[in-house]
Tab-separated table of C-alpha atoms in Angstrom:
chain	number	residue	atom	x	y	z
F	114	UNK	CA	18.154	-121.724	-148.746
F	115	UNK	CA	20.551	-118.584	-148.883
F	116	UNK	CA	17.682	-117.117	-151.300
F	117	UNK	CA	15.008	-117.775	-148.748
F	118	UNK	CA	16.756	-116.380	-145.707
F	119	UNK	CA	17.695	-113.591	-147.143
F	120	UNK	CA	14.235	-112.626	-148.083
F	121	UNK	CA	12.958	-113.556	-144.434
F	122	UNK	CA	15.489	-111.674	-142.562
F	123	UNK	CA	15.264	-108.453	-144.025
F	124	UNK	CA	11.547	-108.616	-143.863
F	125	UNK	CA	12.517	-108.372	-139.892
F	126	UNK	CA	15.504	-105.862	-140.702
F	127	UNK	CA	13.492	-103.188	-142.400
F	128	UNK	CA	12.003	-100.746	-139.373
F	129	UNK	CA	15.470	-100.937	-138.282
F	130	UNK	CA	16.661	-99.783	-141.685
F	131	UNK	CA	14.291	-96.946	-142.249
F	132	UNK	CA	15.326	-95.811	-138.560
F	133	UNK	CA	18.714	-95.822	-139.539
F	134	UNK	CA	19.566	-93.926	-143.013
F	135	UNK	CA	15.918	-91.812	-142.442
F	136	UNK	CA	14.105	-93.091	-144.864
F	137	UNK	CA	10.128	-93.164	-146.267
F	138	UNK	CA	7.911	-96.473	-146.136
F	139	UNK	CA	8.094	-96.047	-149.594
F	140	UNK	CA	11.437	-95.920	-149.933
F	141	UNK	CA	11.893	-99.317	-147.909
F	142	UNK	CA	9.059	-100.819	-149.430
F	143	UNK	CA	11.237	-100.444	-152.682
F	144	UNK	CA	14.293	-102.515	-151.014
F	145	UNK	CA	11.894	-105.652	-151.410
F	146	UNK	CA	10.288	-104.473	-154.774
F	147	UNK	CA	12.671	-103.935	-156.778
F	148	UNK	CA	14.727	-107.061	-155.934
F	149	UNK	CA	11.423	-108.632	-156.516
F	150	UNK	CA	10.793	-106.753	-160.098
F	151	UNK	CA	14.104	-107.711	-161.294
F	152	UNK	CA	14.247	-111.511	-160.207
F	153	UNK	CA	10.605	-112.097	-161.642
F	154	UNK	CA	11.653	-110.267	-165.355
F	155	UNK	CA	14.758	-112.690	-165.776
F	156	UNK	CA	14.414	-115.852	-164.442
F	157	UNK	CA	12.971	-117.734	-167.561
F	158	UNK	CA	15.535	-116.497	-169.562
F	159	UNK	CA	18.468	-116.632	-166.935
F	160	UNK	CA	17.665	-120.137	-166.906
F	161	UNK	CA	18.095	-120.270	-170.943
F	162	UNK	CA	21.237	-118.931	-169.806
F	163	UNK	CA	21.438	-122.436	-167.744
F	164	UNK	CA	20.467	-124.730	-170.606
F	165	UNK	CA	22.820	-122.761	-173.246
F	166	UNK	CA	26.267	-122.371	-170.757
F	167	UNK	CA	25.697	-124.600	-168.119
F	168	UNK	CA	24.197	-124.271	-164.693
F	169	UNK	CA	26.690	-124.773	-162.484
F	170	UNK	CA	28.366	-122.094	-164.224
F	171	UNK	CA	25.264	-120.050	-164.211
F	172	UNK	CA	24.795	-120.509	-160.661
F	173	UNK	CA	28.072	-119.998	-159.589
F	174	UNK	CA	27.728	-116.492	-161.426
F	175	UNK	CA	25.169	-115.979	-159.796
F	176	UNK	CA	26.131	-117.435	-156.077
F	177	UNK	CA	29.047	-114.988	-156.691
F	178	UNK	CA	27.401	-112.032	-157.493
F	179	UNK	CA	24.753	-112.274	-154.832
F	180	UNK	CA	27.282	-112.171	-152.135
F	181	UNK	CA	29.136	-109.286	-153.674
F	182	UNK	CA	25.672	-107.611	-153.710
F	183	UNK	CA	25.146	-108.417	-150.071
F	184	UNK	CA	28.246	-107.071	-149.179
F	185	UNK	CA	27.721	-103.752	-151.068
F	186	UNK	CA	24.334	-102.908	-149.318
F	187	UNK	CA	26.287	-103.615	-146.030
F	188	UNK	CA	28.410	-100.967	-147.200
F	189	UNK	CA	25.388	-98.709	-148.705
F	190	UNK	CA	25.471	-94.715	-147.188
F	191	UNK	CA	21.369	-94.460	-147.808
F	192	UNK	CA	18.842	-95.888	-148.896
F	193	UNK	CA	19.174	-95.055	-152.806
F	194	UNK	CA	22.243	-97.410	-152.692
F	195	UNK	CA	20.011	-100.135	-150.671
F	196	UNK	CA	17.738	-99.893	-153.641
F	197	UNK	CA	19.868	-99.933	-156.660
F	198	UNK	CA	21.756	-102.846	-154.813
F	199	UNK	CA	18.857	-105.240	-154.319
F	200	UNK	CA	18.005	-105.359	-158.090
F	201	UNK	CA	21.363	-106.001	-158.927
F	202	UNK	CA	21.146	-108.453	-155.859
F	203	UNK	CA	17.511	-109.523	-157.711
F	204	UNK	CA	19.426	-109.981	-161.086
F	205	UNK	CA	21.803	-112.368	-159.375
F	206	UNK	CA	19.173	-114.100	-157.778
F	207	UNK	CA	17.576	-114.655	-161.251
F	208	UNK	CA	20.511	-116.463	-162.234
F	209	UNK	CA	20.815	-118.550	-159.548
F	210	UNK	CA	17.404	-120.124	-158.857
F	211	UNK	CA	16.627	-121.636	-161.780
F	212	UNK	CA	20.499	-122.896	-161.896
F	213	UNK	CA	19.374	-125.049	-158.759
F	214	UNK	CA	16.275	-127.048	-160.292
F	215	UNK	CA	18.211	-127.347	-163.770
F	216	UNK	CA	21.365	-129.470	-161.699
F	217	UNK	CA	19.101	-131.576	-159.951
F	218	UNK	CA	16.847	-132.393	-163.957
F	219	UNK	CA	21.059	-132.915	-164.965
F	220	UNK	CA	22.058	-134.887	-162.132
F	221	UNK	CA	19.036	-137.069	-161.269
F	222	UNK	CA	16.830	-139.689	-163.828
F	223	UNK	CA	13.327	-138.410	-164.211
F	224	UNK	CA	12.055	-141.507	-161.782
F	225	UNK	CA	14.616	-140.299	-158.679
F	226	UNK	CA	13.730	-136.545	-158.495
F	227	UNK	CA	11.292	-136.533	-156.207
F	228	UNK	CA	13.777	-137.021	-152.819
F	229	UNK	CA	16.219	-134.315	-153.856
F	230	UNK	CA	13.145	-131.387	-154.668
F	231	UNK	CA	11.978	-132.548	-151.171
F	232	UNK	CA	14.945	-131.932	-150.122
F	233	UNK	CA	15.600	-128.637	-151.531
F	234	UNK	CA	11.765	-127.762	-150.887
F	235	UNK	CA	12.569	-128.604	-146.637
F	236	UNK	CA	15.735	-126.543	-147.030
F	237	UNK	CA	13.246	-123.410	-147.762
F	238	UNK	CA	10.726	-124.357	-145.028
F	239	UNK	CA	14.036	-124.388	-142.907
F	240	UNK	CA	14.831	-120.918	-144.007
F	241	UNK	CA	11.112	-119.626	-143.256
F	242	UNK	CA	11.308	-120.977	-139.637
F	243	UNK	CA	14.775	-119.487	-139.268
F	244	UNK	CA	14.837	-116.261	-141.020
F	245	UNK	CA	12.662	-114.117	-138.703
F	246	UNK	CA	14.305	-115.015	-135.268
F	247	UNK	CA	17.913	-114.885	-136.947
F	248	UNK	CA	16.634	-111.696	-138.312
F	249	UNK	CA	15.590	-110.397	-135.202
F	250	UNK	CA	18.627	-111.069	-133.431
F	251	UNK	CA	21.214	-109.494	-135.969
F	252	UNK	CA	18.960	-106.439	-136.138
F	253	UNK	CA	18.702	-106.045	-132.418
F	254	UNK	CA	22.162	-106.630	-131.439
F	255	UNK	CA	24.748	-105.115	-134.600
F	256	UNK	CA	22.285	-103.684	-136.901
F	257	UNK	CA	20.510	-104.338	-140.052
F	258	UNK	CA	23.747	-104.030	-141.929
F	259	UNK	CA	24.401	-107.701	-140.193
F	260	UNK	CA	21.287	-109.074	-141.856
F	261	UNK	CA	23.315	-108.412	-145.145
F	262	UNK	CA	26.606	-109.787	-144.261
F	263	UNK	CA	25.096	-113.080	-143.056
F	264	UNK	CA	24.889	-113.928	-147.033
F	265	UNK	CA	28.818	-113.350	-147.880
F	266	UNK	CA	30.081	-116.582	-146.887
F	267	UNK	CA	27.500	-119.320	-147.722
F	268	UNK	CA	27.433	-117.342	-151.039
F	269	UNK	CA	31.080	-117.675	-151.674
F	270	UNK	CA	31.617	-121.155	-150.651
F	271	UNK	CA	28.777	-122.970	-152.605
F	272	UNK	CA	30.289	-120.246	-155.677
F	273	UNK	CA	33.427	-121.891	-155.847
F	274	UNK	CA	32.559	-125.045	-154.998
F	275	UNK	CA	30.060	-124.520	-158.238
F	276	UNK	CA	33.191	-123.484	-160.083
F	277	UNK	CA	35.721	-126.311	-158.417
F	278	UNK	CA	33.090	-129.416	-158.540
F	279	UNK	CA	34.304	-132.179	-161.064
F	280	UNK	CA	31.358	-134.348	-162.477
F	281	UNK	CA	31.323	-138.103	-161.963
F	282	UNK	CA	34.002	-137.870	-165.342
F	283	UNK	CA	36.123	-135.456	-163.806
F	284	UNK	CA	35.145	-133.128	-166.321
F	285	UNK	CA	34.593	-129.358	-165.133
F	286	UNK	CA	31.376	-127.889	-166.551
F	287	UNK	CA	30.545	-127.439	-169.947
F	288	UNK	CA	28.050	-125.998	-172.401
F	289	UNK	CA	24.773	-127.130	-171.392
F	290	UNK	CA	22.690	-129.929	-173.871
F	291	UNK	CA	21.249	-126.475	-175.428
F	292	UNK	CA	24.515	-125.263	-176.938
F	293	UNK	CA	23.749	-124.170	-180.304
F	294	UNK	CA	20.279	-122.805	-179.662
F	295	UNK	CA	19.608	-119.290	-179.895
F	296	UNK	CA	19.110	-117.121	-177.013
F	297	UNK	CA	16.034	-115.320	-178.419
F	298	UNK	CA	17.108	-111.873	-176.969
F	299	UNK	CA	13.588	-110.361	-178.170
F	300	UNK	CA	11.960	-112.278	-176.886
F	301	UNK	CA	13.234	-112.484	-173.688
F	302	UNK	CA	13.469	-108.532	-173.734
F	303	UNK	CA	9.730	-108.606	-173.865
F	304	UNK	CA	9.041	-111.502	-171.668
F	305	UNK	CA	11.332	-109.021	-169.230
F	306	UNK	CA	9.117	-106.288	-169.740
F	307	UNK	CA	6.067	-108.092	-169.626
F	308	UNK	CA	6.855	-109.739	-166.283
F	309	UNK	CA	8.437	-107.496	-164.190
F	310	UNK	CA	5.602	-104.582	-165.078
F	311	UNK	CA	3.273	-107.189	-163.215
F	312	UNK	CA	4.663	-107.345	-160.565
F	313	UNK	CA	5.186	-103.816	-160.424
F	314	UNK	CA	1.784	-103.437	-160.968
F	315	UNK	CA	0.238	-105.934	-158.066
F	316	UNK	CA	2.699	-104.394	-155.692
F	317	UNK	CA	1.226	-100.889	-156.540
F	318	UNK	CA	-2.627	-102.226	-155.964
F	319	UNK	CA	-5.105	-101.327	-155.548
F	320	UNK	CA	-3.338	-97.374	-157.317
F	321	UNK	CA	-3.145	-97.449	-161.295
F	322	UNK	CA	0.014	-97.198	-162.486
F	323	UNK	CA	1.718	-97.290	-165.879
F	324	UNK	CA	3.436	-100.496	-165.301
F	325	UNK	CA	-0.432	-102.182	-166.238
F	326	UNK	CA	-0.975	-101.282	-169.946
F	327	UNK	CA	2.597	-102.026	-170.145
F	328	UNK	CA	2.205	-105.323	-168.875
F	329	UNK	CA	-0.555	-106.375	-171.766
F	330	UNK	CA	1.315	-104.641	-174.283
F	331	UNK	CA	4.314	-105.901	-174.101
F	332	UNK	CA	3.039	-109.326	-172.678
F	333	UNK	CA	1.129	-109.649	-176.410
F	334	UNK	CA	4.054	-108.650	-178.135
F	335	UNK	CA	6.001	-111.512	-176.562
F	336	UNK	CA	3.087	-113.770	-177.635
F	337	UNK	CA	2.851	-113.285	-181.062
F	338	UNK	CA	7.194	-113.019	-181.627
F	339	UNK	CA	7.045	-116.622	-180.126
F	340	UNK	CA	4.268	-117.669	-182.515
F	341	UNK	CA	6.829	-116.426	-185.029
F	342	UNK	CA	10.209	-117.273	-184.458
F	343	UNK	CA	11.642	-120.408	-185.163
F	344	UNK	CA	14.035	-120.436	-181.845
F	345	UNK	CA	11.430	-119.120	-179.374
F	346	UNK	CA	12.313	-118.798	-175.876
F	347	UNK	CA	10.217	-120.759	-174.454
F	348	UNK	CA	10.442	-124.298	-176.338
F	349	UNK	CA	6.985	-125.706	-177.473
F	350	UNK	CA	7.789	-129.193	-175.634
F	351	UNK	CA	7.218	-127.193	-172.045
F	352	UNK	CA	4.764	-124.841	-172.487
F	353	UNK	CA	3.097	-127.687	-174.765
F	354	UNK	CA	2.147	-129.757	-172.091
F	355	UNK	CA	-0.992	-129.455	-170.311
F	356	UNK	CA	0.736	-131.389	-167.514
F	357	UNK	CA	3.188	-128.390	-167.093
F	358	UNK	CA	0.688	-125.380	-167.523
F	359	UNK	CA	-1.443	-127.063	-164.762
F	360	UNK	CA	1.520	-127.344	-162.199
F	361	UNK	CA	2.555	-123.656	-162.727
F	362	UNK	CA	-0.796	-122.332	-162.258
F	363	UNK	CA	-1.378	-124.934	-158.970
F	364	UNK	CA	2.130	-123.340	-157.722
F	365	UNK	CA	0.492	-119.783	-157.953
F	366	UNK	CA	-2.689	-120.226	-156.399
F	367	UNK	CA	-1.209	-121.903	-153.501
F	368	UNK	CA	1.888	-119.209	-153.128
F	369	UNK	CA	-0.671	-116.392	-153.572
F	370	UNK	CA	-2.878	-118.578	-150.399
F	371	UNK	CA	0.211	-118.622	-148.102
F	372	UNK	CA	1.449	-115.433	-148.239
F	373	UNK	CA	-1.905	-113.797	-148.770
F	374	UNK	CA	-3.349	-115.689	-145.404
F	375	UNK	CA	0.525	-115.083	-143.921
F	376	UNK	CA	-0.098	-111.187	-144.117
F	377	UNK	CA	-3.891	-111.489	-142.955
F	378	UNK	CA	-2.964	-113.557	-139.950
F	379	UNK	CA	-0.096	-111.279	-138.786
F	380	UNK	CA	-2.826	-108.147	-138.684
F	381	UNK	CA	-5.508	-110.555	-136.791
F	382	UNK	CA	-2.931	-111.716	-134.037
F	383	UNK	CA	-1.643	-108.400	-133.540
F	384	UNK	CA	-4.440	-105.734	-134.176
F	385	UNK	CA	-7.671	-108.212	-133.454
F	386	UNK	CA	-6.171	-110.440	-130.951
F	387	UNK	CA	-3.778	-108.121	-129.474
F	388	UNK	CA	-0.909	-110.618	-129.401
F	389	UNK	CA	3.049	-109.475	-129.426
F	390	UNK	CA	4.741	-109.731	-132.342
F	391	UNK	CA	7.011	-112.634	-130.627
F	392	UNK	CA	3.882	-114.719	-129.416
F	393	UNK	CA	2.469	-114.442	-132.696
F	394	UNK	CA	5.622	-115.535	-134.402
F	395	UNK	CA	5.054	-118.650	-132.143
F	396	UNK	CA	2.290	-119.371	-132.878
F	397	UNK	CA	2.953	-119.512	-136.361
F	398	UNK	CA	5.704	-121.920	-136.233
F	399	UNK	CA	3.884	-124.874	-136.938
F	400	UNK	CA	3.631	-123.889	-140.508
F	401	UNK	CA	7.500	-123.766	-140.915
F	402	UNK	CA	7.889	-127.265	-139.437
F	403	UNK	CA	4.404	-129.142	-141.020
F	404	UNK	CA	6.018	-127.661	-144.494
F	405	UNK	CA	9.341	-128.929	-144.017
F	406	UNK	CA	7.868	-132.555	-142.607
F	407	UNK	CA	5.723	-132.392	-145.424
F	408	UNK	CA	8.536	-132.262	-147.737
F	409	UNK	CA	9.670	-136.288	-148.000
F	410	UNK	CA	6.016	-137.217	-147.285
F	411	UNK	CA	4.696	-135.523	-150.469
F	412	UNK	CA	8.024	-137.991	-152.230
F	413	UNK	CA	6.289	-141.065	-150.950
F	414	UNK	CA	2.951	-140.475	-152.163
F	415	UNK	CA	3.740	-139.288	-155.409
F	416	UNK	CA	5.432	-142.588	-155.578
F	417	UNK	CA	2.254	-144.494	-154.568
F	418	UNK	CA	-0.404	-142.410	-155.690
F	419	UNK	CA	1.112	-139.926	-158.319
F	420	UNK	CA	1.041	-136.228	-159.017
F	421	UNK	CA	-2.872	-135.400	-159.218
F	422	UNK	CA	-4.179	-137.147	-156.121
F	423	UNK	CA	-1.043	-135.775	-154.205
F	424	UNK	CA	-1.946	-131.940	-155.427
F	425	UNK	CA	-5.418	-132.009	-155.689
F	426	UNK	CA	-5.703	-133.551	-151.533
F	427	UNK	CA	-2.306	-131.087	-150.406
F	428	UNK	CA	-4.866	-127.885	-152.042
F	429	UNK	CA	-8.037	-129.695	-149.989
F	430	UNK	CA	-5.298	-129.803	-147.075
F	431	UNK	CA	-4.090	-126.165	-147.210
F	432	UNK	CA	-7.996	-124.459	-147.841
F	433	UNK	CA	-8.958	-126.102	-144.921
F	434	UNK	CA	-6.229	-124.568	-142.987
F	435	UNK	CA	-6.862	-121.051	-144.193
F	436	UNK	CA	-10.207	-121.811	-142.993
F	437	UNK	CA	-9.526	-122.521	-140.156
F	438	UNK	CA	-7.411	-119.688	-139.509
F	439	UNK	CA	-10.454	-117.409	-140.468
F	440	UNK	CA	-12.353	-118.133	-137.508
F	441	UNK	CA	-9.853	-119.090	-134.710
F	442	UNK	CA	-8.711	-117.485	-131.513
F	443	UNK	CA	-7.601	-119.864	-128.692
F	444	UNK	CA	-3.868	-120.976	-129.513
F	445	UNK	CA	-4.403	-124.491	-129.754
F	446	UNK	CA	-6.971	-124.087	-133.239
F	447	UNK	CA	-4.430	-120.879	-135.079
F	448	UNK	CA	-1.524	-123.690	-134.133
F	449	UNK	CA	-3.530	-126.123	-136.014
F	450	UNK	CA	-4.377	-123.308	-138.932
F	451	UNK	CA	-0.982	-123.104	-139.977
F	452	UNK	CA	-0.088	-126.750	-139.087
F	453	UNK	CA	-2.710	-127.282	-141.810
F	454	UNK	CA	-1.315	-124.620	-144.194
F	455	UNK	CA	2.549	-125.124	-144.043
F	456	UNK	CA	1.374	-129.097	-144.493
F	457	UNK	CA	-0.583	-128.446	-147.812
F	458	UNK	CA	1.555	-126.164	-149.190
F	459	UNK	CA	4.521	-127.821	-148.419
F	460	UNK	CA	3.372	-131.154	-150.106
F	461	UNK	CA	1.793	-128.950	-153.403
F	462	UNK	CA	5.037	-127.100	-154.180
F	463	UNK	CA	6.854	-130.803	-153.945
F	464	UNK	CA	4.425	-132.547	-156.180
F	465	UNK	CA	4.077	-129.428	-159.069
F	466	UNK	CA	7.321	-128.596	-158.626
F	467	UNK	CA	8.511	-132.281	-159.731
F	468	UNK	CA	5.626	-132.105	-162.767
F	469	UNK	CA	7.436	-129.053	-163.495
F	470	UNK	CA	11.095	-130.384	-164.124
F	471	UNK	CA	10.288	-133.972	-164.557
F	472	UNK	CA	8.244	-133.198	-167.851
F	473	UNK	CA	10.880	-131.025	-169.041
F	474	UNK	CA	13.395	-132.185	-171.828
F	475	UNK	CA	16.684	-132.029	-170.595
F	476	UNK	CA	17.750	-129.730	-172.613
F	477	UNK	CA	15.289	-127.420	-171.434
F	478	UNK	CA	14.952	-127.432	-167.630
F	479	UNK	CA	16.835	-124.189	-166.915
F	480	UNK	CA	13.728	-122.987	-169.097
F	481	UNK	CA	10.825	-125.180	-166.870
F	482	UNK	CA	13.449	-123.845	-163.442
F	483	UNK	CA	12.925	-120.764	-164.762
F	484	UNK	CA	9.069	-120.977	-165.312
F	485	UNK	CA	8.668	-122.898	-161.394
F	486	UNK	CA	10.846	-119.547	-159.740
F	487	UNK	CA	8.095	-116.977	-161.679
F	488	UNK	CA	5.365	-118.895	-160.756
F	489	UNK	CA	6.521	-119.038	-156.852
F	490	UNK	CA	7.497	-115.343	-157.463
F	491	UNK	CA	4.599	-114.280	-159.137
F	492	UNK	CA	1.784	-115.970	-156.679
F	493	UNK	CA	3.559	-114.416	-153.604
F	494	UNK	CA	2.958	-110.368	-154.756
F	495	UNK	CA	-0.670	-111.452	-156.173
F	496	UNK	CA	-1.611	-112.923	-152.929
F	497	UNK	CA	-0.333	-110.288	-150.866
F	498	UNK	CA	-1.821	-107.660	-153.260
F	499	UNK	CA	-5.425	-110.037	-153.243
F	500	UNK	CA	-5.537	-109.834	-149.356
F	501	UNK	CA	-4.439	-105.660	-149.127
F	502	UNK	CA	-7.256	-104.922	-151.201
F	503	UNK	CA	-9.996	-107.166	-149.311
F	504	UNK	CA	-8.540	-105.873	-145.777
F	505	UNK	CA	-9.221	-102.233	-146.725
F	506	UNK	CA	-12.648	-103.638	-147.792
F	507	UNK	CA	-14.037	-105.182	-145.530
F	508	UNK	CA	-13.486	-107.172	-142.173
F	509	UNK	CA	-10.042	-108.491	-141.243
F	510	UNK	CA	-10.432	-112.018	-141.672
F	511	UNK	CA	-12.256	-112.048	-144.847
F	512	UNK	CA	-9.122	-112.311	-147.038
F	513	UNK	CA	-8.824	-115.878	-145.536
F	514	UNK	CA	-12.171	-116.963	-146.263
F	515	UNK	CA	-11.890	-115.678	-150.166
F	516	UNK	CA	-8.166	-117.295	-150.496
F	517	UNK	CA	-9.245	-120.810	-149.367
F	518	UNK	CA	-12.186	-120.895	-152.057
F	519	UNK	CA	-9.068	-119.776	-154.200
F	520	UNK	CA	-7.432	-122.982	-153.217
F	521	UNK	CA	-10.274	-124.725	-153.283
F	522	UNK	CA	-11.384	-123.873	-157.087
F	523	UNK	CA	-8.064	-124.918	-158.457
F	524	UNK	CA	-8.782	-128.729	-158.027
F	525	UNK	CA	-10.464	-128.851	-161.243
F	526	UNK	CA	-6.319	-127.531	-162.551
F	527	UNK	CA	-5.019	-130.558	-160.575
F	528	UNK	CA	-6.316	-132.836	-163.645
F	529	UNK	CA	-4.126	-131.862	-165.801
F	530	UNK	CA	-1.420	-133.400	-163.842
F	531	UNK	CA	-0.191	-136.965	-164.727
F	532	UNK	CA	-2.222	-139.565	-162.241
F	533	UNK	CA	-0.629	-142.566	-160.566
F	534	UNK	CA	-0.801	-145.608	-163.349
F	535	UNK	CA	1.881	-147.914	-162.638
F	536	UNK	CA	3.701	-147.839	-165.846
F	537	UNK	CA	5.183	-143.899	-167.278
F	538	UNK	CA	7.435	-142.789	-170.353
F	539	UNK	CA	10.004	-140.762	-169.779
F	540	UNK	CA	10.224	-137.077	-170.942
F	541	UNK	CA	8.289	-136.404	-173.413
F	542	UNK	CA	9.437	-136.116	-176.868
F	543	UNK	CA	8.871	-133.220	-178.866
F	544	UNK	CA	5.651	-133.220	-180.913
F	545	UNK	CA	3.825	-135.852	-178.495
F	546	UNK	CA	0.859	-135.419	-176.602
F	547	UNK	CA	1.091	-134.217	-172.814
F	548	UNK	CA	-0.178	-135.883	-169.852
F	549	UNK	CA	0.692	-139.387	-168.612
F	550	UNK	CA	1.474	-141.217	-165.132
F	551	UNK	CA	3.920	-139.994	-162.572
F	552	UNK	CA	4.689	-143.377	-161.133
F	553	UNK	CA	7.504	-145.408	-161.333
F	554	UNK	CA	8.621	-146.303	-164.922
F	555	UNK	CA	11.929	-148.726	-166.410
F	556	UNK	CA	13.315	-146.201	-169.196
F	557	UNK	CA	14.544	-147.936	-172.535
F	558	UNK	CA	17.044	-145.883	-172.978
F	559	UNK	CA	19.727	-143.599	-170.894
F	560	UNK	CA	19.451	-140.401	-169.015
F	561	UNK	CA	21.953	-138.358	-170.096
F	562	UNK	CA	23.377	-134.446	-168.627
F	563	UNK	CA	26.338	-133.040	-167.925
F	564	UNK	CA	26.880	-133.997	-164.325
F	565	UNK	CA	25.785	-137.652	-164.276
F	566	UNK	CA	26.853	-141.264	-166.150
F	567	UNK	CA	23.675	-143.178	-168.329
F	568	UNK	CA	22.077	-145.075	-166.178
F	569	UNK	CA	20.302	-147.894	-167.694
F	570	UNK	CA	17.311	-149.992	-166.480
F	571	UNK	CA	18.703	-152.228	-164.210
F	572	UNK	CA	20.816	-149.606	-162.739
F	573	UNK	CA	17.417	-147.697	-161.839
């Protein structure tokens, strides 16, 4: 929630920052781009660090560093310092985000992951709703620096709590289940370069930059390295899972459709319909409200129908919402479109994230969390870039139609997700076929993690 709030409040405060520091539009854009590049490049490696050294320890370091970088930005003398410290903030943000999913995977047995993931998703929705209001109020009354001061106390509190908290056996955080696994530093470097350059390429579209060929070369080198190394950064039992691959693909498409659609709606509401920024924000509020409401609903649907049906239905709702917005002009119709988009995206995020975290073995939970967060960072950049290019080429509303069809075209990908049969095994052992069900099961083993006692059949 702290990370999501940080991004939304900064967006509102950027015009004030530009005027106060005498910065150009390009420099202000890099206050966001620099953060995105750092986060996208390091998420998977940060997840592996959590697997090896302990997720709470990694989370604490990320949280405390995130708060310290926020304090530095609030005191920055010029825009160059702001950009540099935003990159540092992105490094610490990459450390803490996969650790949140890693801690959930270690603390809960697979069949109980739906509710905590729903709570996590709902908190992001709350931040998305509150961010523009909080950011606008702080920037108006106290200036843009107050936006970054907002992070310091929560980051300090949560970071220290993570260091101080003991598990049920009274022990402090300990090395993770993958403590003896090599870190694969060459693979981490190649993946970081590939992802960072990919994000940079998408941000600079429709222009062509040096980062595009570098991303391709680094990506090819990474794949070659992973096939040959004995201890790959991406374990085969994670990337070889058809269900995990399908869930990550759906997350990229859904987040691209959401963020590209929102960018388009800003111009539709303010330029085409002539609405004020405040009224535009009020009309879009149903999106955040329904996103929060969809999270617990998705947890119930997961238990009853499985991930395949839940995600497919949610993608249809998301596509329908974008199509409604593509033709809407009246307030009621606009609110309906935003509500459908929020409900669809909220359900997709909970269900697909549940698949990624649940299918991964405990010793690779951090890597799985890093992959999920990478999808959630690459998708929005892809959606915004696509919407920008389409708006330059044609009518303002054309991206909404294209993104709606992209969301609907993802339905075949949903077939890779687990279904809703009544029995399902726990996380797959390496070498076993991917797929299976997503419904309630009884595990003959015990769920073990650094922060929970074993749970046997009669306790599930």
